[in-house]
Short mmCIF file of C-alpha atoms in Angstrom, two decimals:
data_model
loop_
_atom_site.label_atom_id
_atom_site.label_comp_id
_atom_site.label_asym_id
_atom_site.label_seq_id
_atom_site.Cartn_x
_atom_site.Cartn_y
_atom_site.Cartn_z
CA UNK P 1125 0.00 0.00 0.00
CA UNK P 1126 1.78 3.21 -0.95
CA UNK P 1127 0.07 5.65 1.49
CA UNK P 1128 0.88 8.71 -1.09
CA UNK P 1129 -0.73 7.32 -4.00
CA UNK P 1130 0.67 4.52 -6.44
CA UNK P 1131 4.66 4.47 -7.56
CA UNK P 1132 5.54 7.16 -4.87
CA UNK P 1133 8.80 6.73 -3.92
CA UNK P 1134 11.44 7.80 -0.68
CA UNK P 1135 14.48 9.06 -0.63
CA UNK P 1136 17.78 6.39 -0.87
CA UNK P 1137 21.68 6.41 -1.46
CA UNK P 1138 23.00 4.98 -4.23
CA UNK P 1139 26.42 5.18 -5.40
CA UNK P 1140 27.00 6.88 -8.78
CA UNK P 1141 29.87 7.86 -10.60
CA UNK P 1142 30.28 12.06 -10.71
CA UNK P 1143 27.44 12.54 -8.08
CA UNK P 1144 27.30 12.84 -4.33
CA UNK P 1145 24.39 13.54 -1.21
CA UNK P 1146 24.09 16.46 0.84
CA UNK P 1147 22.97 16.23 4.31
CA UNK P 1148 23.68 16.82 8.06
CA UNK P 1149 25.60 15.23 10.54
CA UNK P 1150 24.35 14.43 13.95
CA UNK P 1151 25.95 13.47 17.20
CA UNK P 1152 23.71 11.13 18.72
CA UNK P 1153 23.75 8.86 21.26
CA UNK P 1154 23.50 4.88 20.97
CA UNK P 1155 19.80 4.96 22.33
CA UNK P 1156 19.10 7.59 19.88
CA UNK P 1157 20.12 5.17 16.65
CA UNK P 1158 17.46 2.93 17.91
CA UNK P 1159 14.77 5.20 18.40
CA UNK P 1160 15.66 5.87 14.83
CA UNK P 1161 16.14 2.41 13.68
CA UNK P 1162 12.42 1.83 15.35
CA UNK P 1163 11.00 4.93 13.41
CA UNK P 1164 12.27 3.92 9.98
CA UNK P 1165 11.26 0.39 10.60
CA UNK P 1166 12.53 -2.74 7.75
CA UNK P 1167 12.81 -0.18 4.37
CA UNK P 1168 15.98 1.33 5.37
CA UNK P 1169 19.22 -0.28 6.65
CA UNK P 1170 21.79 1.06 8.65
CA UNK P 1171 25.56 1.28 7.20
CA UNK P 1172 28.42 2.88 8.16
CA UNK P 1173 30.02 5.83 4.84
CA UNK P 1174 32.62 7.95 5.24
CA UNK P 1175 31.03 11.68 4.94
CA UNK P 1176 33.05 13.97 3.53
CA UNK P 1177 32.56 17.83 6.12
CA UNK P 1178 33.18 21.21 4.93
CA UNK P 1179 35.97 21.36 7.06
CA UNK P 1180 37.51 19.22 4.93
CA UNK P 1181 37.85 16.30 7.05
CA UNK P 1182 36.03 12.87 7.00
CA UNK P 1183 34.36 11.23 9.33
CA UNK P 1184 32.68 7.99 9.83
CA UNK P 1185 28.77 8.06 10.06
CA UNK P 1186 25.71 5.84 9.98
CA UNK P 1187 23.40 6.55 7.11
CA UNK P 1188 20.48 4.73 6.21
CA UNK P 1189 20.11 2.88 2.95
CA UNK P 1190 17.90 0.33 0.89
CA UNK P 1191 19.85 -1.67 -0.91
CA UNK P 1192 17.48 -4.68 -1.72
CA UNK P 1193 13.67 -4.35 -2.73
CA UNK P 1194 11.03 -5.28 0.25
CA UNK P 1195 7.22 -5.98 -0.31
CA UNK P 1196 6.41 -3.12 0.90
CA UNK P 1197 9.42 -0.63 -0.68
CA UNK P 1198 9.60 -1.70 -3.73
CA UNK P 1199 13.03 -0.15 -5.57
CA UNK P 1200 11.45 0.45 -9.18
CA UNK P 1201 11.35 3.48 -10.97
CA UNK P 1202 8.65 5.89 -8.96
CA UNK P 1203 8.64 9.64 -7.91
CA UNK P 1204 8.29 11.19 -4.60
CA UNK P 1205 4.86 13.06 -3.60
CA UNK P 1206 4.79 16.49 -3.63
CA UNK P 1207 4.54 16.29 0.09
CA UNK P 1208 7.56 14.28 0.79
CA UNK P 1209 9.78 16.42 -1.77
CA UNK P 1210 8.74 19.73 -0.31
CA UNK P 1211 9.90 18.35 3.48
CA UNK P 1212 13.21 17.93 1.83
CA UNK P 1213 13.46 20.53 0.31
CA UNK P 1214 12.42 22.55 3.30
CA UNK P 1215 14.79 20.58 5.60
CA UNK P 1216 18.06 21.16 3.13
CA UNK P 1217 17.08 25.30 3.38
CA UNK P 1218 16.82 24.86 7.43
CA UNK P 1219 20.43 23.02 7.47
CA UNK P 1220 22.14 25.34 5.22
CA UNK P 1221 22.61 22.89 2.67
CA UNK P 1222 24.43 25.14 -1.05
CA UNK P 1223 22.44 26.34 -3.43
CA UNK P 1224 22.81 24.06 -5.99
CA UNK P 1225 21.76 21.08 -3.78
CA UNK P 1226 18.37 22.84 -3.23
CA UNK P 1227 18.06 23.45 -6.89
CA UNK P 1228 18.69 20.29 -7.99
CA UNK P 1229 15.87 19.20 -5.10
CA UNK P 1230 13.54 22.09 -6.93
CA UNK P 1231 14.03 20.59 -10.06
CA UNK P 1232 12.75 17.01 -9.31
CA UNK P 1233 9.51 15.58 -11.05
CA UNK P 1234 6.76 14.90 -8.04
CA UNK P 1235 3.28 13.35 -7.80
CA UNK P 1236 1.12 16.26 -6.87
CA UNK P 1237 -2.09 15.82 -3.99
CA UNK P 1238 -4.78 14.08 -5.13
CA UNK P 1239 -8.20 15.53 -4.51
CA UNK P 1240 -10.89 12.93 -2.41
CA UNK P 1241 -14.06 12.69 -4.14
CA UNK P 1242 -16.45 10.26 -2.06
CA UNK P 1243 -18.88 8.23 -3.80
CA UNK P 1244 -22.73 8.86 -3.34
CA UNK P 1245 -22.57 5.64 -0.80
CA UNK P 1246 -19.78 6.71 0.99
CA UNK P 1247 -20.87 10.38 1.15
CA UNK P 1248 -24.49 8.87 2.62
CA UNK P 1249 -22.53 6.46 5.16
CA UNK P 1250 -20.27 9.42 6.25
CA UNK P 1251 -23.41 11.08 7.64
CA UNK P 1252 -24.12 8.90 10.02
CA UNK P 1253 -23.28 10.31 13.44
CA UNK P 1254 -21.60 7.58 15.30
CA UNK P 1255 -20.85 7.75 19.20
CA UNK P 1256 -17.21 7.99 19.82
CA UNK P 1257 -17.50 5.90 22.97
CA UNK P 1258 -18.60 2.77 21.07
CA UNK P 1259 -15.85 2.90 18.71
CA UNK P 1260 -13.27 0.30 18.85
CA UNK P 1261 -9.99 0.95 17.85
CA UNK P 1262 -9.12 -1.98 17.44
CA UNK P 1263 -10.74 -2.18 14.33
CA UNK P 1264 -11.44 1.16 13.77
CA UNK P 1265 -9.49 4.52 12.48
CA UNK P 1266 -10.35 8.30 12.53
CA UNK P 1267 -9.60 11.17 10.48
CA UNK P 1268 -10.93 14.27 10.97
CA UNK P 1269 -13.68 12.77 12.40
CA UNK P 1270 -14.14 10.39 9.62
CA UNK P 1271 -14.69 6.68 11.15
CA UNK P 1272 -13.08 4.23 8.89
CA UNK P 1273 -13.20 -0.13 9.10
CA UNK P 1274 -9.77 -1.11 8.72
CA UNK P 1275 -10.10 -4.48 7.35
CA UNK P 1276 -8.61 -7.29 8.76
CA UNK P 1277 -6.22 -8.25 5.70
CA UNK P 1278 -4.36 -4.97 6.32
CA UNK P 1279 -0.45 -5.92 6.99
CA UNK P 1280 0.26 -5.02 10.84
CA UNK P 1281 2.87 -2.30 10.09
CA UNK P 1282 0.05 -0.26 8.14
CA UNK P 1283 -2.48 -1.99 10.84
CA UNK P 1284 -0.44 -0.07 14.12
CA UNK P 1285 -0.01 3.68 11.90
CA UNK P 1286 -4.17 3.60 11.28
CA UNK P 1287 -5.82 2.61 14.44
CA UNK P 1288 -7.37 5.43 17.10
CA UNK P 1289 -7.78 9.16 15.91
CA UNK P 1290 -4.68 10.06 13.82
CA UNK P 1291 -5.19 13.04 12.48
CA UNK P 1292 -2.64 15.33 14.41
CA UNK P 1293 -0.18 12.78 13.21
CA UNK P 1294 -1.04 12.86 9.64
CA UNK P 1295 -1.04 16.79 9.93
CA UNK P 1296 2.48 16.81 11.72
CA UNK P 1297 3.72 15.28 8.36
CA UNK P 1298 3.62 18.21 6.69
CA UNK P 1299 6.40 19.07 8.40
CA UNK P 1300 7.41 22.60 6.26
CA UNK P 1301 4.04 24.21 7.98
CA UNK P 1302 3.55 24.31 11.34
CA UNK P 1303 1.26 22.08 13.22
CA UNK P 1304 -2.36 23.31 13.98
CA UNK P 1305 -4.06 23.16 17.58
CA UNK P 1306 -7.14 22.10 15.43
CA UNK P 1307 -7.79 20.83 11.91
CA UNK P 1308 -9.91 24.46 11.05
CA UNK P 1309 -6.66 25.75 11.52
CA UNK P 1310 -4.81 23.34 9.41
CA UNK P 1311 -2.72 24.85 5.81
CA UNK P 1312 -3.90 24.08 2.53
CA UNK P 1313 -0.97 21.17 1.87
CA UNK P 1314 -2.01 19.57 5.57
CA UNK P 1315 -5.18 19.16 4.02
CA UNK P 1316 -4.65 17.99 0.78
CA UNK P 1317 -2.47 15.20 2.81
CA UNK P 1318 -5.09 14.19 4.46
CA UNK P 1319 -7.27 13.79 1.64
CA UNK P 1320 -4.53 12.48 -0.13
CA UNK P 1321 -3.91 9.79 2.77
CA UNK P 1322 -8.00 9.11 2.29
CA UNK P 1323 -7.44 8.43 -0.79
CA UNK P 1324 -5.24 5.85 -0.42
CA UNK P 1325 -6.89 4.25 2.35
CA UNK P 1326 -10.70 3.80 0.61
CA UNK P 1327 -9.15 2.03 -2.43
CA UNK P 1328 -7.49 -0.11 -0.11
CA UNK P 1329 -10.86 -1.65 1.42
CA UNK P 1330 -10.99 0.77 4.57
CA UNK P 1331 -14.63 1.77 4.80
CA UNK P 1332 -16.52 4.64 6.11
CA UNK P 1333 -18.60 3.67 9.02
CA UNK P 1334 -19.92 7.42 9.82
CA UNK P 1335 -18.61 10.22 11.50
CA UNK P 1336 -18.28 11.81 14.90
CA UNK P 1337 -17.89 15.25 16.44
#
């Protein structure tokens, strides 16, 4: 299930002759690496490159990689959402990264949002107030107040991001706009993620159950 929409892609290292990565490096501490290891979960790997500093000196640091195609991170040709590419983008300004590294970022092809247009079924089962006490979420997600059925099929990774109310945590992903104390508050691109998120999650046999306030 590509959450974004299909053939969206994330960002890897691969060598290449006559190119090179910018980033940042960070002193962290051992318990940090796997609070990170936890967060990007089986589609990256860790490895140890030498990084090359502006100083001119290089050091030794952990970067993470996918070198082999997974189920679920496939390593065919693709394009990042226009989400994902702005964060980057937004992240190399905030670190300083040269101009030409933020250029090249500028210049990549993306998959822009994609708008959620609800069926006349779905539209009628979305109206149907639903008390939030007798939800289960277990078996049950919410997005800005939208109840969804996650069906039972759904792969446990994707099962543990979609279960309780998760929209603050869908918001926070826009991560180049800051996050909203409620969703009336929320920027354009925060919600065009969550109806791009929607999206991806009705064509994927989640089904509206109703709504609550």
């Amino acid at each position: 299930m590509e959450l974004e929409g299909p053939n969206t892609r994330f960002a890897n290292v691969v060598i290449e002759k006559g190119h090179h990565v910018e980033g940042v490096v960070h002193l962290l501490s051992v318990n940090h690496l796997h609070t990170l290891d936890l967060f990007e979960g089986s589609g990256y790997g860790r490895t140890s490159k030498p990084i090359l500093l502006d100083s001119g000196d290089v050091v030794m640091a952990q970067v993470y990689c996918q070198s082999e195609p997974l189920p679920m991170f496939p390593m065919t040709s693709g394009y990042p959402s226009e989400r994902y590419l702005k964060v980057l983008i937004f992240g190399a300004k905030s670190a300083g990264l040269s101009a030409e590294w933020i250029e090249f970022l500028q210049q990549q092809k993306f998959l822009p949002f994609r708008q959620l247009e609800l069926t006349a079924l779905q539209q009628h089962l979305l109206s149907r107030k639903i008390d939030r006490d007798s939800i289960s979420f277990k078996n049950h997600v919410i997005i800005c107040g939208m109840v969804l059925n996650v069906p039972e099929t759904i792969l446990p990774f994707y099962r543990r991001l979609f279960l309780g109310d998760v929209t603050f945590r869908l918001l926070g992903q826009v991560s180049y706009d800051a996050r909203p104390d409620t969703f009336e508050a929320a920027t354009i691109d925060q919600r065009k993620h969550i109806e791009n998120i929607l999206n991806t999650l009705l064509a994927s046999n989640f089904e509206i159950i109703g709504h609550v306030e």
